């Protein structure tokens, strides 16, 4: 006999409300039978599994004669995003079929961008900003008042660079790559310098260091920053990447695509998570892990930088970056503090949550003397070539396909004419 599921079990398996399960049944997407005793309904487990396989929260199809409200070709089925860029599988991250951790260990940021953009690691991308654009970015940066956050300066720099590029609406791949290479360099150029200038021909990690650090790098620090940049180039369909692809589906130019991605990183659950982890880890170094973690738990605050749903056994990016941090002067103490947080936050008798890339970025910043917001800046700069690669893929797809449909839960529209007639009759 085929397995039957209750309505509540179906809702939990599909990740929807009970009301939505009944909507699926009324539209013929699921078949139901009365439960023994006549209380409630049951559903075929195989049908439920097939619906889940087609995509969680599959769209509810309109009943016969019921208007859908959908534009032709938009939102009739879940959008399948096919990508040849990034694969997350068996707890590992791969860029175009190569392990990202291995790439970070053997190649610099520019070389891995070349690989990610479909070129080769032996053809590193030259990240240079045109002199006229560099001058305009410097003037715009100088006009900003003191106290502007570095991530906000990045967003402003993208807008300025877009305004200066008359070819920004040329969406051919080669043009997008050229604009992107200049933009990545320009974003770094727009940040105020805090350390000696390594020059325009230096690797991007060195130029970024001179905008974040209070002094020249010590032994191993530039290599550690470069490794972080590589590990953060892309992470499949993270929320900022989805935002970037949505913009690209509307044929927004590359600068607007990057702006869309940057907008999504401003939330504390994505690109801006690292500064929160930085603050927490600084408290741990001063007061110990147990009291700090206890205070987070007592006040109901999530402990920043722990766990990742795609890596139940640990974020490989964090493992690789913390390994590099451990080898820096003072890094062993900071990495030990990270381990203490993992142990203190782990429920009794269950495996502890492991550090994710946000906590690893915070550990790197604390070890090297970078400011708390450095992790957010590194994330944004590193992810920009990833957003652009996704934009190139999306430009090849049907326009405006990234159109979601809503399940309306508000009051049903009323017939104003009928209400007017009723009011006239009563008067």
Coordinates of C-alpha atoms in Angstrom, one line a residue:
X1 CA 0.0 0.0 0.0
X2 CA 1.3 3.4 -1.0
X3 CA 2.5 5.6 1.9
X4 CA 0.0 8.4 2.8
X5 CA 0.9 11.7 4.5
X6 CA -1.2 13.9 6.7
X7 CA -1.7 17.5 5.7
X8 CA 0.7 18.7 8.3
X9 CA 3.4 16.3 7.1
X10 CA 3.0 17.5 3.6
X11 CA 3.2 21.1 4.7
X12 CA 6.4 20.4 6.6
X13 CA 7.9 18.4 3.7
X14 CA 7.2 21.2 1.2
X15 CA 8.0 24.0 3.5
X16 CA 4.6 25.7 3.0
X17 CA 1.5 26.5 5.1
X18 CA -1.3 24.1 5.5
X19 CA -3.5 26.4 3.5
X20 CA -1.1 26.2 0.6
X21 CA -1.3 22.4 0.6
X22 CA -5.1 22.6 0.2
X23 CA -4.5 25.1 -2.7
X24 CA -2.3 22.6 -4.4
X25 CA -5.0 20.0 -4.0
X26 CA -7.8 22.3 -5.3
X27 CA -5.7 23.0 -8.4
X28 CA -4.9 19.4 -9.1
X29 CA -1.3 19.4 -8.2
X30 CA -1.9 17.0 -5.4
X31 CA -4.6 14.3 -5.0
X32 CA -6.1 13.9 -1.6
X33 CA -8.3 11.3 0.2
X34 CA -10.3 11.6 3.4
X35 CA -8.4 10.2 6.4
X36 CA -9.8 7.2 8.2
X37 CA -12.6 8.4 10.4
X38 CA -13.3 11.3 8.2
X39 CA -11.1 13.8 9.9
X40 CA -8.7 15.6 7.6
X41 CA -7.1 14.5 4.4
X42 CA -4.2 12.3 3.4
X43 CA -1.9 12.6 0.4
X44 CA 0.2 10.3 -1.7
X45 CA 3.8 10.5 -0.5
X46 CA 5.2 9.9 -4.1
X47 CA 3.2 12.9 -5.4
X48 CA 4.5 15.1 -2.6
X49 CA 8.1 14.0 -3.3
X50 CA 7.6 14.8 -7.0
X51 CA 6.2 18.2 -6.3
X52 CA 9.1 18.9 -3.9
X53 CA 11.6 17.8 -6.6
X54 CA 10.1 20.4 -9.0
X55 CA 10.9 23.1 -6.6
X56 CA 9.9 24.0 -3.1
X57 CA 7.0 26.4 -3.0
X58 CA 6.0 25.4 -6.5
X59 CA 3.5 28.0 -8.0
X60 CA -0.2 27.4 -7.4
X61 CA -1.8 27.1 -10.8
X62 CA -5.0 29.0 -11.4
X63 CA -8.2 27.0 -11.5
X64 CA -10.1 26.8 -14.8
X65 CA -11.5 30.1 -15.7
X66 CA -9.6 31.9 -12.9
X67 CA -7.4 34.8 -14.0
X68 CA -3.7 34.2 -13.3
X69 CA -2.6 37.8 -13.3
X70 CA 0.7 36.7 -14.9
X71 CA 2.3 38.3 -17.8
X72 CA 2.8 36.0 -20.8
X73 CA 5.8 33.9 -20.2
X74 CA 6.5 35.3 -16.8
X75 CA 6.3 33.3 -13.6
X76 CA 4.4 30.3 -14.9
X77 CA 7.0 27.8 -13.7
X78 CA 9.9 28.0 -11.2
X79 CA 12.9 29.5 -12.8
X80 CA 15.8 27.0 -13.2
X81 CA 19.1 28.8 -12.9
X82 CA 21.6 26.7 -14.9
X83 CA 25.2 27.8 -14.2
X84 CA 28.6 26.5 -15.2
X85 CA 30.4 28.6 -12.6
X86 CA 30.2 27.2 -9.1
X87 CA 29.4 23.8 -7.6
X88 CA 28.9 23.1 -3.9
X89 CA 28.9 19.4 -3.4
X90 CA 29.9 17.0 -0.6
X91 CA 31.1 19.8 1.6
X92 CA 33.4 21.3 -1.0
X93 CA 33.3 24.5 -3.2
X94 CA 34.4 24.3 -6.8
X95 CA 35.0 27.1 -9.4
X96 CA 34.4 25.7 -12.9
X97 CA 35.2 22.2 -11.8
X98 CA 38.3 23.0 -9.7
X99 CA 38.4 23.0 -5.9
X100 CA 38.3 26.6 -4.7
X101 CA 40.5 25.9 -1.7
X102 CA 43.2 24.4 -4.0
X103 CA 43.0 27.4 -6.3
X104 CA 43.4 29.7 -3.3
X105 CA 46.5 27.8 -2.2
X106 CA 48.2 27.9 -5.6
X107 CA 47.0 31.0 -7.4
X108 CA 46.4 34.7 -6.8
X109 CA 43.2 36.7 -7.0
X110 CA 43.8 37.9 -10.6
X111 CA 44.7 34.4 -11.9
X112 CA 41.6 32.9 -10.3
X113 CA 39.4 35.6 -11.8
X114 CA 40.8 34.6 -15.2
X115 CA 39.8 31.0 -14.5
X116 CA 36.4 32.0 -13.2
X117 CA 35.8 34.2 -16.3
X118 CA 36.5 31.3 -18.6
X119 CA 40.0 32.2 -19.5
X120 CA 42.8 30.4 -17.6
X121 CA 44.9 30.7 -14.4
X122 CA 47.9 31.3 -16.7
X123 CA 46.0 34.4 -18.0
X124 CA 45.5 36.6 -14.9
X125 CA 43.1 39.4 -15.4
X126 CA 44.7 42.9 -15.3
X127 CA 42.9 44.9 -12.8
X128 CA 43.7 48.5 -13.8
X129 CA 41.5 51.6 -13.6
X130 CA 41.8 54.2 -16.4
X131 CA 43.6 57.4 -15.2
X132 CA 40.6 59.7 -16.0
X133 CA 38.3 57.4 -14.0
X134 CA 40.8 57.2 -11.1
X135 CA 41.0 61.0 -10.9
X136 CA 37.2 61.3 -10.9
X137 CA 36.9 58.6 -8.2
X138 CA 39.5 60.4 -6.1
X139 CA 37.6 63.7 -6.4
X140 CA 34.3 62.1 -5.5
X141 CA 35.9 60.3 -2.5
X142 CA 37.5 63.6 -1.3
X143 CA 34.1 65.3 -1.4
X144 CA 32.6 62.9 1.0
X145 CA 32.3 64.0 4.7
X146 CA 34.5 62.3 7.3
X147 CA 33.0 59.2 8.9
X148 CA 31.6 57.6 5.8
X149 CA 31.8 53.9 6.1
X150 CA 34.1 52.1 3.7
X151 CA 31.3 49.8 2.3
X152 CA 29.3 52.9 1.5
X153 CA 32.3 54.4 -0.3
X154 CA 32.4 51.3 -2.4
X155 CA 28.7 51.8 -3.4
X156 CA 29.3 55.4 -4.3
X157 CA 32.4 54.5 -6.4
X158 CA 30.3 52.0 -8.5
X159 CA 27.8 54.8 -9.3
X160 CA 30.6 57.2 -10.2
X161 CA 32.3 54.7 -12.4
X162 CA 29.1 53.9 -14.2
X163 CA 28.4 57.5 -15.0
X164 CA 31.9 57.8 -16.6
X165 CA 31.5 54.8 -18.9
X166 CA 29.6 55.7 -22.1
X167 CA 29.7 52.0 -23.2
X168 CA 28.1 50.6 -20.0
X169 CA 25.1 49.3 -21.9
X170 CA 27.3 47.2 -24.2
X171 CA 26.5 43.8 -22.8
X172 CA 28.9 41.7 -24.9
X173 CA 31.0 39.4 -22.8
X174 CA 34.3 40.9 -23.7
X175 CA 33.1 44.4 -22.9
X176 CA 31.6 43.3 -19.6
X177 CA 34.9 41.7 -18.6
X178 CA 36.9 44.8 -19.5
X179 CA 34.5 47.1 -17.6
X180 CA 34.5 44.7 -14.7
X181 CA 38.3 44.6 -14.4
X182 CA 38.4 48.4 -14.3
X183 CA 35.6 48.5 -11.8
X184 CA 37.2 46.1 -9.4
X185 CA 40.3 48.2 -9.4
X186 CA 38.3 51.4 -9.2
X187 CA 36.4 50.3 -6.1
X188 CA 39.7 49.8 -4.3
X189 CA 41.1 53.1 -5.7
X190 CA 38.1 55.0 -4.2
X191 CA 39.0 53.9 -0.6
X192 CA 41.2 56.3 1.4
X193 CA 44.8 55.2 1.7
X194 CA 45.9 54.2 5.2
X195 CA 49.3 52.6 4.4
X196 CA 52.2 53.1 1.9
X197 CA 51.1 53.0 -1.7
X198 CA 52.4 49.8 -3.4
X199 CA 51.8 51.3 -6.9
X200 CA 49.2 50.6 -9.6
X201 CA 51.1 47.6 -10.9
X202 CA 51.0 45.8 -7.5
X203 CA 48.5 42.8 -7.0
X204 CA 45.1 43.9 -6.0
X205 CA 45.6 42.4 -2.5
X206 CA 48.5 44.8 -2.0
X207 CA 46.5 47.8 -3.2
X208 CA 43.5 46.8 -1.0
X209 CA 45.8 46.3 2.0
X210 CA 47.0 49.9 1.6
X211 CA 43.4 51.1 1.9
X212 CA 42.5 49.0 5.0
X213 CA 45.7 48.5 7.1
X214 CA 47.4 51.1 9.3
X215 CA 50.9 50.0 8.2
X216 CA 52.8 47.9 5.6
X217 CA 52.0 44.2 5.7
X218 CA 54.1 41.9 7.8
X219 CA 55.3 38.5 6.6
X220 CA 52.5 36.4 5.2
X221 CA 49.7 39.0 5.7
X222 CA 49.3 39.8 2.0
X223 CA 49.1 36.1 1.1
X224 CA 46.4 35.7 3.7
X225 CA 44.4 38.5 2.3
X226 CA 44.8 37.2 -1.3
X227 CA 43.6 33.8 -0.1
X228 CA 40.5 35.4 1.4
X229 CA 39.7 37.2 -1.9
X230 CA 40.0 34.0 -3.9
X231 CA 37.8 32.0 -1.5
X232 CA 35.1 34.7 -1.7
X233 CA 34.8 35.1 -5.5
X234 CA 31.5 33.2 -5.7
X235 CA 29.2 31.0 -3.7
X236 CA 26.7 29.7 -6.2
X237 CA 23.2 31.4 -5.7
X238 CA 23.8 33.4 -2.5
X239 CA 21.3 36.1 -2.0
X240 CA 23.5 38.9 -3.4
X241 CA 24.2 36.8 -6.5
X242 CA 20.4 36.2 -7.0
X243 CA 20.0 40.0 -6.8
X244 CA 22.7 40.5 -9.4
X245 CA 21.1 37.9 -11.7
X246 CA 17.7 39.5 -11.3
X247 CA 19.2 42.9 -12.4
X248 CA 21.0 41.2 -15.3
X249 CA 17.7 39.5 -16.4
X250 CA 16.3 43.0 -16.9
X251 CA 19.4 43.8 -19.0
X252 CA 20.8 46.2 -16.4
X253 CA 24.4 47.2 -17.3
X254 CA 27.3 45.6 -15.3
X255 CA 27.6 48.5 -12.9
X256 CA 24.0 48.2 -12.0
X257 CA 24.4 44.5 -11.5
X258 CA 27.2 45.1 -9.1
X259 CA 25.1 47.7 -7.3
X260 CA 22.3 45.2 -6.9
X261 CA 24.7 42.7 -5.4
X262 CA 26.2 45.3 -3.1
X263 CA 22.7 46.2 -1.9
X264 CA 22.1 42.7 -0.8
X265 CA 25.4 42.5 1.1
X266 CA 24.3 45.4 3.4
X267 CA 22.3 43.1 5.6
X268 CA 23.8 41.5 8.7
X269 CA 23.0 38.0 7.5
X270 CA 25.2 38.1 4.4
X271 CA 28.2 40.3 3.5
X272 CA 27.9 42.5 6.6
X273 CA 28.1 39.6 9.0
X274 CA 31.8 39.8 9.4
X275 CA 31.9 43.1 11.5
X276 CA 29.5 41.5 14.0
X277 CA 31.7 38.5 14.3
X278 CA 34.7 40.8 14.7
X279 CA 33.1 42.5 17.7
X280 CA 32.2 39.2 19.3
X281 CA 35.6 37.7 18.8
X282 CA 37.3 40.8 20.2
X283 CA 35.1 40.4 23.3
X284 CA 36.2 36.7 23.5
X285 CA 39.9 37.6 23.4
X286 CA 39.3 40.0 26.2
X287 CA 36.9 38.1 28.5
X288 CA 36.9 34.5 27.4
X289 CA 34.5 32.5 25.2
X290 CA 32.1 31.1 27.9
X291 CA 30.9 34.4 29.4
X292 CA 30.6 36.0 25.9
X293 CA 28.7 33.1 24.4
X294 CA 26.6 32.9 27.5
X295 CA 25.6 36.5 27.2
X296 CA 24.6 36.1 23.6
X297 CA 22.5 33.1 24.5
X298 CA 20.9 34.8 27.5
X299 CA 19.9 37.9 25.4
X300 CA 18.6 35.8 22.5
X301 CA 21.2 37.0 20.0
X302 CA 22.5 34.7 17.4
X303 CA 26.2 34.0 17.7
X304 CA 27.7 35.6 14.6
X305 CA 30.0 33.6 12.3
X306 CA 28.9 30.1 13.3
X307 CA 27.4 27.4 11.0
X308 CA 26.4 27.2 7.4
X309 CA 23.5 25.2 6.1
X310 CA 25.4 24.2 3.0
X311 CA 28.3 22.9 5.1
X312 CA 27.0 20.8 8.0
X313 CA 30.5 19.5 8.7
X314 CA 32.2 22.8 8.4
X315 CA 32.8 25.6 5.9
X316 CA 35.9 24.7 3.8
X317 CA 36.6 28.3 3.1
X318 CA 36.8 29.1 6.8
X319 CA 39.1 26.1 7.4
X320 CA 41.5 27.3 4.7
X321 CA 41.5 30.9 5.8
X322 CA 42.0 30.1 9.5
X323 CA 44.9 27.8 8.5
X324 CA 46.5 30.8 6.9
X325 CA 45.7 33.1 9.9
X326 CA 47.2 30.6 12.3
X327 CA 50.6 31.0 10.6
X328 CA 50.6 34.7 11.1
X329 CA 52.3 36.5 14.1
X330 CA 49.7 36.3 16.8
X331 CA 47.3 34.2 14.7
X332 CA 47.4 31.1 16.9
X333 CA 45.8 32.9 19.8
X334 CA 43.0 34.3 17.6
X335 CA 42.3 30.9 16.0
X336 CA 42.3 29.3 19.4
X337 CA 39.6 31.9 20.4
X338 CA 37.6 30.8 17.4
X339 CA 37.8 27.2 18.5
X340 CA 36.7 28.2 22.0
X341 CA 33.6 29.9 20.6
X342 CA 32.8 26.8 18.6
X343 CA 33.1 24.7 21.8
X344 CA 31.2 27.0 24.0
X345 CA 28.3 27.4 21.6
X346 CA 27.9 23.6 21.0
X347 CA 24.9 22.0 22.6
X348 CA 25.7 19.4 25.2
X349 CA 26.2 16.0 23.7
X350 CA 25.9 17.3 20.1
X351 CA 28.5 18.4 17.5
X352 CA 29.5 22.0 17.8
X353 CA 28.7 24.4 15.0
X354 CA 31.8 25.3 13.1
X355 CA 33.1 28.7 12.1
X356 CA 32.0 30.0 8.7
X357 CA 33.8 32.4 6.4
X358 CA 32.5 35.5 8.3
X359 CA 34.2 34.4 11.5
X360 CA 37.3 33.5 9.6
X361 CA 37.4 37.0 8.1
X362 CA 37.0 38.5 11.5
X363 CA 39.9 36.4 12.8
X364 CA 42.1 37.6 10.0
X365 CA 41.2 41.2 10.6
X366 CA 41.9 41.0 14.3
X367 CA 45.2 39.2 13.8
X368 CA 46.4 41.7 11.2
X369 CA 45.1 44.9 12.8
X370 CA 42.5 45.6 10.1
X371 CA 39.3 47.5 11.1
X372 CA 36.0 45.7 11.8
X373 CA 34.5 46.7 8.5
X374 CA 37.4 45.2 6.6
X375 CA 35.7 41.9 6.3
X376 CA 32.7 43.5 4.6
X377 CA 34.9 45.4 2.2
X378 CA 36.9 42.3 1.3
X379 CA 33.7 40.4 0.7
X380 CA 32.3 43.0 -1.6
X381 CA 35.5 43.4 -3.7
X382 CA 36.0 39.7 -3.9
X383 CA 32.4 38.9 -4.9
X384 CA 32.3 41.5 -7.7
X385 CA 34.0 39.3 -10.4
X386 CA 31.5 36.5 -9.4
X387 CA 28.5 38.8 -9.8
X388 CA 29.8 39.9 -13.2
X389 CA 30.3 36.3 -14.3
X390 CA 26.7 35.5 -13.3
X391 CA 25.6 38.5 -15.2
X392 CA 27.3 37.3 -18.4
X393 CA 25.5 34.0 -18.0
X394 CA 22.1 35.7 -17.4
X395 CA 22.6 38.0 -20.4
X396 CA 22.5 34.8 -22.5
X397 CA 19.1 33.8 -21.1
X398 CA 15.6 35.0 -22.0
X399 CA 15.1 38.5 -20.7
X400 CA 13.0 39.1 -17.5
X401 CA 12.8 35.4 -16.7
X402 CA 13.7 36.1 -13.1
X403 CA 10.1 37.1 -12.3
X404 CA 8.7 35.5 -9.1
X405 CA 4.9 35.2 -8.5
X406 CA 3.3 36.0 -5.2
X407 CA 0.7 34.0 -3.3
X408 CA -1.8 36.7 -2.4
X409 CA -3.0 36.6 1.2
X410 CA -4.8 39.9 1.5
X411 CA -8.5 40.6 1.3
X412 CA -10.2 39.7 -1.9
X413 CA -11.1 42.6 -4.2
X414 CA -14.6 44.0 -3.8
X415 CA -16.9 45.0 -6.6
X416 CA -17.1 48.8 -6.1
X417 CA -20.0 49.0 -8.5
X418 CA -22.0 46.5 -6.4
X419 CA -21.2 48.4 -3.3
X420 CA -22.3 51.7 -4.8
X421 CA -25.7 50.1 -5.9
X422 CA -26.2 48.8 -2.4
X423 CA -25.5 52.2 -0.9
X424 CA -28.0 53.9 -3.3
X425 CA -30.7 51.4 -2.4
X426 CA -30.3 52.0 1.3
X427 CA -30.4 55.7 0.9

